[in-house]
Amino acid sequence: MSGSDAGEGVTLSPVTSPAVTLLIADDEEVTRSGLRMLLAAQPGITVVGEAADGVEAVERAQSLRPDVVLMDVRMPRRNGIEATRQLLAEAADPPKVVVITTFENDGYVTAALSAGASGFVLKRLPVRQIAEAVRVVAAGEAVLFPAALGRMVAARPLGSAEALPHAALTGREEEVLRLMATGLSNPEIAQSLTVSLETVKTHVGNVLTKLGAQNRTHAVVIAYESGLVVPGFAG
């Protein structure tokens, strides 16, 4: 999936998939209700529930079993970081988590990504882009806004900068990781490198294993922290 700065009119590639079930977790009732009304009207999305804090988000996700949780980070009782970590650790078949936040420099977001979230979106984005992000994540891809992610990592490093130098990535694996950091999907990486999709999938799998990353988003966070990719990198 191609991506750009979260504040610069992101265009997400269309994804065709079955209806995605969604749980919305946000402590502000007006925001939560508004998102539910707007996202429920989007094609291919069924909103199955809401949660007002992190504890309720975990409980409702475990009972409702949505495909995706749209998770605010600043919530009472348990924040979105801890809720994400607990949900992904305890659920037998955990949902994908998309962090939703007001500020792209929110330090909580990078921590949530390292906890296993598949990406993040800004609350100010048009609802169609938030809906498409939900669909993309449900389909197994990540939602990345590289410039914003780079700024967040630079502002609040998570302490894993030593991970990449000792990961023994091959030259091709480093190249694939750099392209992942630009927000490219596996098919787009395959096209860029003129290799098969299966080859890219193998490289991505190797990268995640060697970095000890929970998903491709977490791998990109590590890439930024290590210095392999720097803010503003465009491939």
CSV table of C-alpha atoms in Angstrom, one decimal:
chain,number,residue,atom,x,y,z
A,1,MET,CA,0.0,0.0,0.0
A,2,SER,CA,1.4,3.4,-0.9
A,3,GLY,CA,1.5,5.9,1.9
A,4,SER,CA,2.5,9.5,2.5
A,5,ASP,CA,2.5,11.9,5.5
A,6,ALA,CA,-0.7,11.5,7.5
A,7,GLY,CA,-1.4,15.2,7.2
A,8,GLU,CA,-0.9,15.5,3.5
A,9,GLY,CA,-4.0,13.9,1.9
A,10,VAL,CA,-3.2,10.2,2.0
A,11,THR,CA,-4.6,8.0,-0.7
A,12,LEU,CA,-5.0,4.4,0.2
A,13,SER,CA,-5.2,1.7,-2.5
A,14,PRO,CA,-8.6,0.2,-2.9
A,15,VAL,CA,-9.1,-3.2,-1.2
A,16,THR,CA,-11.9,-5.6,-2.1
A,17,SER,CA,-12.8,-7.9,0.8
A,18,PRO,CA,-15.8,-9.3,2.6
A,19,ALA,CA,-17.5,-7.1,5.2
A,20,VAL,CA,-15.2,-6.2,8.1
A,21,THR,CA,-16.5,-6.3,11.6
A,22,LEU,CA,-15.3,-3.3,13.7
A,23,LEU,CA,-15.2,-2.4,17.4
A,24,ILE,CA,-14.6,1.3,18.2
A,25,ALA,CA,-12.8,2.2,21.5
A,26,ASP,CA,-12.7,5.9,22.5
A,27,ASP,CA,-13.4,7.5,25.8
A,28,GLU,CA,-15.2,10.5,24.2
A,29,GLU,CA,-18.9,9.6,23.6
A,30,VAL,CA,-19.4,12.2,20.9
A,31,THR,CA,-16.3,11.0,19.0
A,32,ARG,CA,-17.3,7.3,19.4
A,33,SER,CA,-20.9,7.8,18.3
A,34,GLY,CA,-19.8,9.9,15.3
A,35,LEU,CA,-17.3,7.4,14.2
A,36,ARG,CA,-19.9,4.6,14.6
A,37,MET,CA,-22.5,6.4,12.5
A,38,LEU,CA,-20.0,7.4,9.8
A,39,LEU,CA,-18.1,4.1,9.5
A,40,ALA,CA,-21.3,2.0,9.6
A,41,ALA,CA,-22.4,3.9,6.5
A,42,GLN,CA,-19.2,2.9,4.6
A,43,PRO,CA,-19.4,-0.1,2.3
A,44,GLY,CA,-18.0,-3.3,3.6
A,45,ILE,CA,-17.9,-2.3,7.3
A,46,THR,CA,-20.1,-3.5,10.1
A,47,VAL,CA,-19.7,-1.8,13.5
A,48,VAL,CA,-20.4,-4.5,16.1
A,49,GLY,CA,-19.8,-2.5,19.3
A,50,GLU,CA,-18.2,0.3,21.2
A,51,ALA,CA,-15.9,0.6,24.3
A,52,ALA,CA,-15.4,3.7,26.5
A,53,ASP,CA,-12.0,2.7,27.9
A,54,GLY,CA,-9.2,0.2,27.6
A,55,VAL,CA,-10.6,-2.4,30.0
A,56,GLU,CA,-13.9,-2.4,28.2
A,57,ALA,CA,-12.1,-2.6,24.8
A,58,VAL,CA,-10.4,-5.8,25.8
A,59,GLU,CA,-13.6,-7.3,27.3
A,60,ARG,CA,-15.8,-6.4,24.3
A,61,ALA,CA,-13.2,-7.5,21.8
A,62,GLN,CA,-13.0,-10.9,23.4
A,63,SER,CA,-16.7,-11.3,23.5
A,64,LEU,CA,-17.6,-9.8,20.1
A,65,ARG,CA,-14.6,-11.1,18.2
A,66,PRO,CA,-14.4,-8.2,15.7
A,67,ASP,CA,-12.0,-8.3,12.8
A,68,VAL,CA,-10.5,-4.9,13.7
A,69,VAL,CA,-10.4,-2.7,16.8
A,70,LEU,CA,-10.2,1.1,16.2
A,71,MET,CA,-8.3,2.0,19.4
A,72,ASP,CA,-7.8,5.4,20.9
A,73,VAL,CA,-4.6,5.6,22.9
A,74,ARG,CA,-5.6,8.1,25.7
A,75,MET,CA,-8.3,6.3,27.7
A,76,PRO,CA,-9.1,5.9,31.4
A,77,ARG,CA,-8.6,2.7,33.4
A,78,ARG,CA,-6.3,1.2,30.8
A,79,ASN,CA,-4.8,3.1,27.9
A,80,GLY,CA,-4.8,1.9,24.3
A,81,ILE,CA,-1.2,0.7,24.5
A,82,GLU,CA,-1.8,-1.7,27.4
A,83,ALA,CA,-5.2,-2.7,26.0
A,84,THR,CA,-3.6,-3.6,22.7
A,85,ARG,CA,-0.8,-5.5,24.3
A,86,GLN,CA,-3.2,-7.5,26.5
A,87,LEU,CA,-5.7,-8.2,23.7
A,88,LEU,CA,-3.0,-9.5,21.3
A,89,ALA,CA,-1.4,-11.6,24.0
A,90,GLU,CA,-4.6,-13.2,25.5
A,91,ALA,CA,-7.0,-13.6,22.5
A,92,ALA,CA,-6.8,-17.0,20.8
A,93,ASP,CA,-7.5,-15.3,17.4
A,94,PRO,CA,-6.8,-11.6,18.1
A,95,PRO,CA,-8.3,-8.8,16.0
A,96,LYS,CA,-6.1,-6.4,14.1
A,97,VAL,CA,-5.7,-3.1,16.0
A,98,VAL,CA,-5.6,0.3,14.3
A,99,VAL,CA,-4.6,3.2,16.6
A,100,ILE,CA,-6.6,6.4,16.1
A,101,THR,CA,-5.3,9.6,17.5
A,102,THR,CA,-5.6,13.4,17.2
A,103,PHE,CA,-1.9,14.2,16.9
A,104,GLU,CA,0.6,12.6,14.6
A,105,ASN,CA,3.4,13.3,17.1
A,106,ASP,CA,1.7,11.5,19.9
A,107,GLY,CA,4.4,9.4,21.6
A,108,TYR,CA,1.8,6.9,22.7
A,109,VAL,CA,1.3,5.8,19.1
A,110,THR,CA,4.8,4.4,18.5
A,111,ALA,CA,4.5,2.4,21.8
A,112,ALA,CA,1.1,1.0,20.6
A,113,LEU,CA,2.7,0.0,17.3
A,114,SER,CA,5.4,-1.8,19.1
A,115,ALA,CA,2.7,-3.4,21.3
A,116,GLY,CA,1.4,-5.0,18.1
A,117,ALA,CA,-1.0,-2.5,16.5
A,118,SER,CA,-1.1,-2.8,12.7
A,119,GLY,CA,-1.1,0.9,12.0
A,120,PHE,CA,-2.5,4.3,12.9
A,121,VAL,CA,-4.8,6.9,11.5
A,122,LEU,CA,-5.5,10.5,12.4
A,123,LYS,CA,-9.0,11.5,13.6
A,124,ARG,CA,-9.0,14.4,11.2
A,125,LEU,CA,-8.7,12.2,8.1
A,126,PRO,CA,-11.8,11.9,6.0
A,127,VAL,CA,-14.0,9.0,7.1
A,128,ARG,CA,-13.5,7.2,3.8
A,129,GLN,CA,-9.8,7.1,4.4
A,130,ILE,CA,-10.3,5.8,8.0
A,131,ALA,CA,-12.7,3.2,6.5
A,132,GLU,CA,-10.2,2.1,3.9
A,133,ALA,CA,-7.5,1.8,6.6
A,134,VAL,CA,-9.8,-0.5,8.5
A,135,ARG,CA,-10.3,-2.6,5.3
A,136,VAL,CA,-6.6,-2.7,4.5
A,137,VAL,CA,-5.6,-3.8,8.0
A,138,ALA,CA,-8.3,-6.5,8.0
A,139,ALA,CA,-6.9,-7.8,4.7
A,140,GLY,CA,-3.5,-8.3,6.3
A,141,GLU,CA,-1.6,-5.2,5.3
A,142,ALA,CA,-0.3,-2.4,7.4
A,143,VAL,CA,-1.3,1.3,7.5
A,144,LEU,CA,1.8,3.4,7.5
A,145,PHE,CA,2.3,7.1,7.2
A,146,PRO,CA,6.2,7.1,7.0
A,147,ALA,CA,6.9,10.8,7.5
A,148,ALA,CA,4.7,11.1,10.5
A,149,LEU,CA,6.0,7.8,11.9
A,150,GLY,CA,9.6,9.0,11.4
A,151,ARG,CA,8.9,12.1,13.4
A,152,MET,CA,7.3,10.2,16.2
A,153,VAL,CA,10.2,7.8,16.5
A,154,ALA,CA,12.7,10.6,16.4
A,155,ALA,CA,10.8,12.4,19.1
A,156,ARG,CA,10.3,9.3,21.4
A,157,PRO,CA,12.7,6.4,20.7
A,158,LEU,CA,11.6,3.1,22.2
A,159,GLY,CA,15.0,1.7,23.0
A,160,SER,CA,15.3,-1.0,20.4
A,161,ALA,CA,17.9,0.8,18.3
A,162,GLU,CA,20.3,-2.1,18.8
A,163,ALA,CA,17.9,-4.6,17.3
A,164,LEU,CA,18.7,-4.2,13.6
A,165,PRO,CA,22.6,-4.2,13.7
A,166,HIS,CA,22.5,-7.7,15.3
A,167,ALA,CA,19.6,-9.1,13.2
A,168,ALA,CA,21.9,-10.3,10.4
A,169,LEU,CA,19.6,-9.2,7.6
A,170,THR,CA,20.7,-9.9,4.1
A,171,GLY,CA,21.1,-7.1,1.6
A,172,ARG,CA,17.9,-8.0,0.0
A,173,GLU,CA,16.0,-8.2,3.3
A,174,GLU,CA,17.3,-4.7,4.2
A,175,GLU,CA,16.1,-3.4,0.8
A,176,VAL,CA,12.7,-5.0,1.4
A,177,LEU,CA,12.5,-3.4,4.9
A,178,ARG,CA,13.3,0.0,3.5
A,179,LEU,CA,10.5,-0.4,1.0
A,180,MET,CA,8.1,-1.5,3.7
A,181,ALA,CA,9.0,1.7,5.5
A,182,THR,CA,7.8,3.8,2.6
A,183,GLY,CA,4.4,2.1,3.0
A,184,LEU,CA,4.5,-0.2,0.0
A,185,SER,CA,2.4,-3.3,0.0
A,186,ASN,CA,3.9,-6.7,-0.9
A,187,PRO,CA,2.7,-6.5,-4.5
A,188,GLU,CA,4.2,-3.0,-4.9
A,189,ILE,CA,7.5,-4.2,-3.4
A,190,ALA,CA,7.5,-7.2,-5.8
A,191,GLN,CA,6.9,-4.8,-8.7
A,192,SER,CA,9.6,-2.4,-7.5
A,193,LEU,CA,12.2,-5.2,-7.2
A,194,THR,CA,11.0,-7.2,-10.2
A,195,VAL,CA,10.6,-10.3,-8.2
A,196,SER,CA,7.6,-12.6,-7.5
A,197,LEU,CA,5.1,-11.9,-4.7
A,198,GLU,CA,6.0,-15.2,-3.0
A,199,THR,CA,9.6,-14.1,-2.9
A,200,VAL,CA,8.6,-10.8,-1.2
A,201,LYS,CA,6.5,-12.7,1.3
A,202,THR,CA,9.4,-14.9,2.1
A,203,HIS,CA,11.7,-11.9,2.6
A,204,VAL,CA,9.1,-10.1,4.8
A,205,GLY,CA,8.7,-13.2,6.9
A,206,ASN,CA,12.4,-13.5,7.4
A,207,VAL,CA,12.7,-9.8,8.3
A,208,LEU,CA,10.0,-10.1,11.0
A,209,THR,CA,11.5,-13.3,12.4
A,210,LYS,CA,15.1,-11.8,12.6
A,211,LEU,CA,13.9,-8.5,14.1
A,212,GLY,CA,11.6,-10.2,16.6
A,213,ALA,CA,8.8,-7.9,15.3
A,214,GLN,CA,5.2,-8.7,15.9
A,215,ASN,CA,4.1,-7.4,12.5
A,216,ARG,CA,5.5,-5.3,9.6
A,217,THR,CA,4.6,-2.0,11.3
A,218,HIS,CA,6.7,-3.0,14.3
A,219,ALA,CA,9.5,-3.9,11.9
A,220,VAL,CA,9.3,-0.4,10.4
A,221,VAL,CA,9.4,1.2,13.8
A,222,ILE,CA,12.7,-0.8,14.5
A,223,ALA,CA,14.0,0.3,11.1
A,224,TYR,CA,13.5,4.0,12.0
A,225,GLU,CA,15.0,3.6,15.5
A,226,SER,CA,18.1,1.8,14.2
A,227,GLY,CA,18.8,4.5,11.6
A,228,LEU,CA,18.4,2.1,8.6
A,229,VAL,CA,15.5,4.4,7.6
A,230,VAL,CA,15.5,8.1,8.4
A,231,PRO,CA,12.5,10.6,8.4
A,232,GLY,CA,11.9,11.7,4.9
A,233,PHE,CA,13.2,8.5,3.3
A,234,ALA,CA,11.3,7.9,0.0
A,235,GLY,CA,12.8,4.7,-1.3
